[in-house]
Amino acid sequence: MITVEDWAEIRRLYRSEKLSQAAIARQLALSRNTVAKALRSEAPPRYERRRAPMSAWAQVEMAVRALLDQFPTMPG
């Protein structure tokens, strides 16, 4: 994925400097497909954090706590 700065630079080179997509790809060490995709998009790339996966403990915590409430001396 490219940064917002790369996206802006690609668009500047294409529109102002009149460089070809292949020349931009060579200059910025990007794929031609990446350059083409950046030129097609109207807005800069957005970054969204993925939700952290639920931990193994979180998946069983309620069951363990219920067992401990039911049998308080269970661990010992």
XYZ file of N, CA and C in Angstrom:
228
model
N 0.843 -1.169 0.000
C 0.000 0.000 0.000
C 0.897 1.243 0.000
N 0.481 2.260 -0.717
C 1.279 3.481 -0.805
C 0.830 4.487 0.250
N 1.716 5.421 0.553
C 1.386 6.467 1.514
C 0.652 7.598 0.807
N 0.091 8.489 1.597
C -0.592 9.656 1.041
C 0.409 10.513 0.264
N 1.636 10.593 0.770
C 2.671 11.376 0.097
C 3.007 10.776 -1.267
N 3.120 9.444 -1.321
C 3.378 8.779 -2.607
C 2.232 9.042 -3.581
N 1.006 8.947 -3.094
C -0.175 9.179 -3.930
C -0.127 10.584 -4.530
N 0.187 11.574 -3.691
C 0.257 12.956 -4.168
C 1.398 13.133 -5.168
N 2.528 12.502 -4.901
C 3.684 12.614 -5.806
C 3.381 11.968 -7.162
N 2.724 10.834 -7.150
C 2.344 10.167 -8.411
C 1.469 11.096 -9.236
N 0.471 11.676 -8.609
C -0.460 12.546 -9.320
C 0.241 13.821 -9.821
N 1.169 14.344 -9.021
C 1.913 15.539 -9.432
C 2.794 15.244 -10.644
N 3.522 14.123 -10.572
C 4.405 13.763 -11.678
C 3.622 13.528 -12.966
N 2.453 12.945 -12.847
C 1.654 12.634 -14.026
C 1.025 13.896 -14.618
N 0.495 14.754 -13.750
C -0.247 15.924 -14.238
C 0.659 17.124 -14.547
N 1.608 17.395 -13.668
C 2.455 18.580 -13.851
C 3.677 18.301 -14.709
N 4.349 17.199 -14.401
C 5.591 16.872 -15.108
C 5.342 16.101 -16.404
N 4.109 15.652 -16.607
C 3.711 14.923 -17.814
C 4.521 13.639 -18.028
N 4.903 12.988 -16.928
C 5.621 11.718 -17.040
C 4.624 10.597 -17.308
N 5.084 9.573 -17.988
C 4.236 8.409 -18.245
C 4.114 7.584 -16.961
N 3.123 6.712 -16.956
C 2.937 5.855 -15.796
C 4.149 4.955 -15.584
N 4.712 4.454 -16.666
C 5.893 3.592 -16.565
C 7.086 4.360 -15.996
N 7.268 5.612 -16.422
C 8.377 6.427 -15.919
C 8.203 6.718 -14.421
N 6.976 6.990 -14.026
C 6.707 7.238 -12.605
C 6.990 5.980 -11.794
N 6.561 4.839 -12.307
C 6.803 3.573 -11.613
C 8.296 3.329 -11.439
N 9.077 3.578 -12.484
C 10.534 3.402 -12.383
C 11.133 4.364 -11.373
N 10.723 5.635 -11.440
C 11.302 6.661 -10.580
C 10.999 6.412 -9.104
N 9.801 5.949 -8.811
C 9.400 5.747 -7.417
C 9.542 4.293 -6.956
N 10.039 3.430 -7.841
C 10.221 2.005 -7.541
C 8.905 1.363 -7.109
N 7.860 1.629 -7.907
C 6.538 1.058 -7.661
C 6.108 0.252 -8.877
N 5.128 -0.571 -8.691
C 4.542 -1.320 -9.792
C 3.746 -0.368 -10.685
N 3.709 -0.654 -11.980
C 2.882 0.155 -12.893
C 1.415 0.065 -12.497
N 1.004 -1.096 -12.016
C -0.381 -1.254 -11.566
C -0.686 -0.349 -10.371
N 0.270 -0.197 -9.477
C 0.090 0.679 -8.322
C -0.050 2.127 -8.771
N 0.771 2.530 -9.724
C 0.703 3.890 -10.264
C -0.647 4.113 -10.933
N -1.082 3.166 -11.737
C -2.372 3.296 -12.425
C -3.519 3.390 -11.427
N -3.462 2.596 -10.379
C -4.512 2.614 -9.370
C -4.532 3.965 -8.636
N -3.370 4.527 -8.348
C -3.299 5.822 -7.679
C -3.872 6.925 -8.567
N -3.642 6.826 -9.864
C -4.166 7.836 -10.785
C -5.678 7.706 -10.971
N -6.208 6.499 -10.852
C -7.656 6.290 -10.978
C -8.423 6.767 -9.760
N -7.804 6.688 -8.589
C -8.518 7.022 -7.359
C -8.657 8.535 -7.218
N -9.813 8.955 -6.770
C -10.091 10.382 -6.584
C -9.628 10.887 -5.228
N -9.507 9.993 -4.269
C -9.129 10.383 -2.912
C -7.852 9.639 -2.517
N -7.078 10.232 -1.616
C -5.867 9.541 -1.156
C -6.228 8.274 -0.393
N -5.274 7.354 -0.265
C -5.565 6.104 0.432
C -5.884 6.361 1.900
N -6.812 5.577 2.421
C -7.188 5.685 3.830
C -6.625 4.486 4.570
N -6.254 4.736 5.784
C -5.715 3.680 6.613
C -6.663 3.461 7.779
N -7.074 2.226 7.951
C -7.931 1.876 9.071
C -7.291 0.713 9.799
N -7.235 0.852 11.094
C -6.663 -0.225 11.888
C -7.654 -1.367 11.971
N -7.142 -2.553 11.887
C -7.971 -3.734 12.058
C -8.216 -3.947 13.546
N -9.356 -4.513 13.840
C -9.617 -4.865 15.228
C -8.670 -5.979 15.633
N -8.201 -5.892 16.848
C -7.321 -6.940 17.349
C -8.129 -8.216 17.529
N -7.576 -9.343 17.130
C -8.324 -10.587 17.305
C -8.517 -10.882 18.787
N -9.619 -11.544 19.089
C -9.905 -11.883 20.474
C -8.859 -12.878 20.963
N -8.336 -12.629 22.147
C -7.315 -13.515 22.689
C -7.940 -14.835 23.107
N -7.108 -15.835 23.238
C -7.580 -17.152 23.652
C -8.193 -17.062 25.047
N -7.592 -16.267 25.926
C -8.109 -16.116 27.288
C -9.493 -15.464 27.270
N -9.687 -14.465 26.459
C -10.973 -13.782 26.403
C -12.075 -14.730 25.955
N -11.740 -15.703 25.138
C -12.730 -16.653 24.644
C -13.226 -17.595 25.735
N -12.398 -17.907 26.732
C -12.790 -18.863 27.774
C -12.936 -18.230 29.157
N -12.635 -16.952 29.265
C -12.625 -16.296 30.573
C -13.946 -16.432 31.317
N -15.063 -16.188 30.641
C -16.361 -16.253 31.315
C -16.639 -17.666 31.850
N -16.295 -18.672 31.078
C -16.521 -20.048 31.528
C -15.649 -20.368 32.734
N -14.393 -19.937 32.718
C -13.490 -20.189 33.837
C -13.982 -19.471 35.085
N -14.393 -18.223 34.932
C -14.901 -17.473 36.089
C -16.177 -18.107 36.655
N -17.031 -18.610 35.785
C -18.255 -19.282 36.250
C -17.900 -20.541 37.037
N -16.923 -21.312 36.542
C -16.498 -22.507 37.267
C -15.886 -22.151 38.620
N -15.099 -21.077 38.665
C -14.487 -20.666 39.928
C -15.531 -20.175 40.922
N -16.583 -19.528 40.422
C -17.669 -19.102 41.310
C -18.426 -20.313 41.843
N -18.599 -21.311 40.978
C -19.343 -22.511 41.363
C -18.519 -23.394 42.306
N -17.231 -23.491 42.052
C -16.328 -24.321 42.858
C -15.145 -23.472 43.328
N -15.298 -22.702 44.404
C -14.249 -21.765 44.835
C -12.921 -22.425 45.190
N -12.925 -23.691 45.565
C -11.662 -24.352 45.935
C -11.089 -25.167 44.774
N -11.598 -24.977 43.591
C -11.201 -25.772 42.431
C -9.684 -25.750 42.155
N -9.015 -24.617 42.117
C -7.581 -24.654 41.775
C -6.732 -25.346 42.831
N -7.131 -25.307 44.051
C -6.296 -25.834 45.123
C -6.718 -27.162 45.524
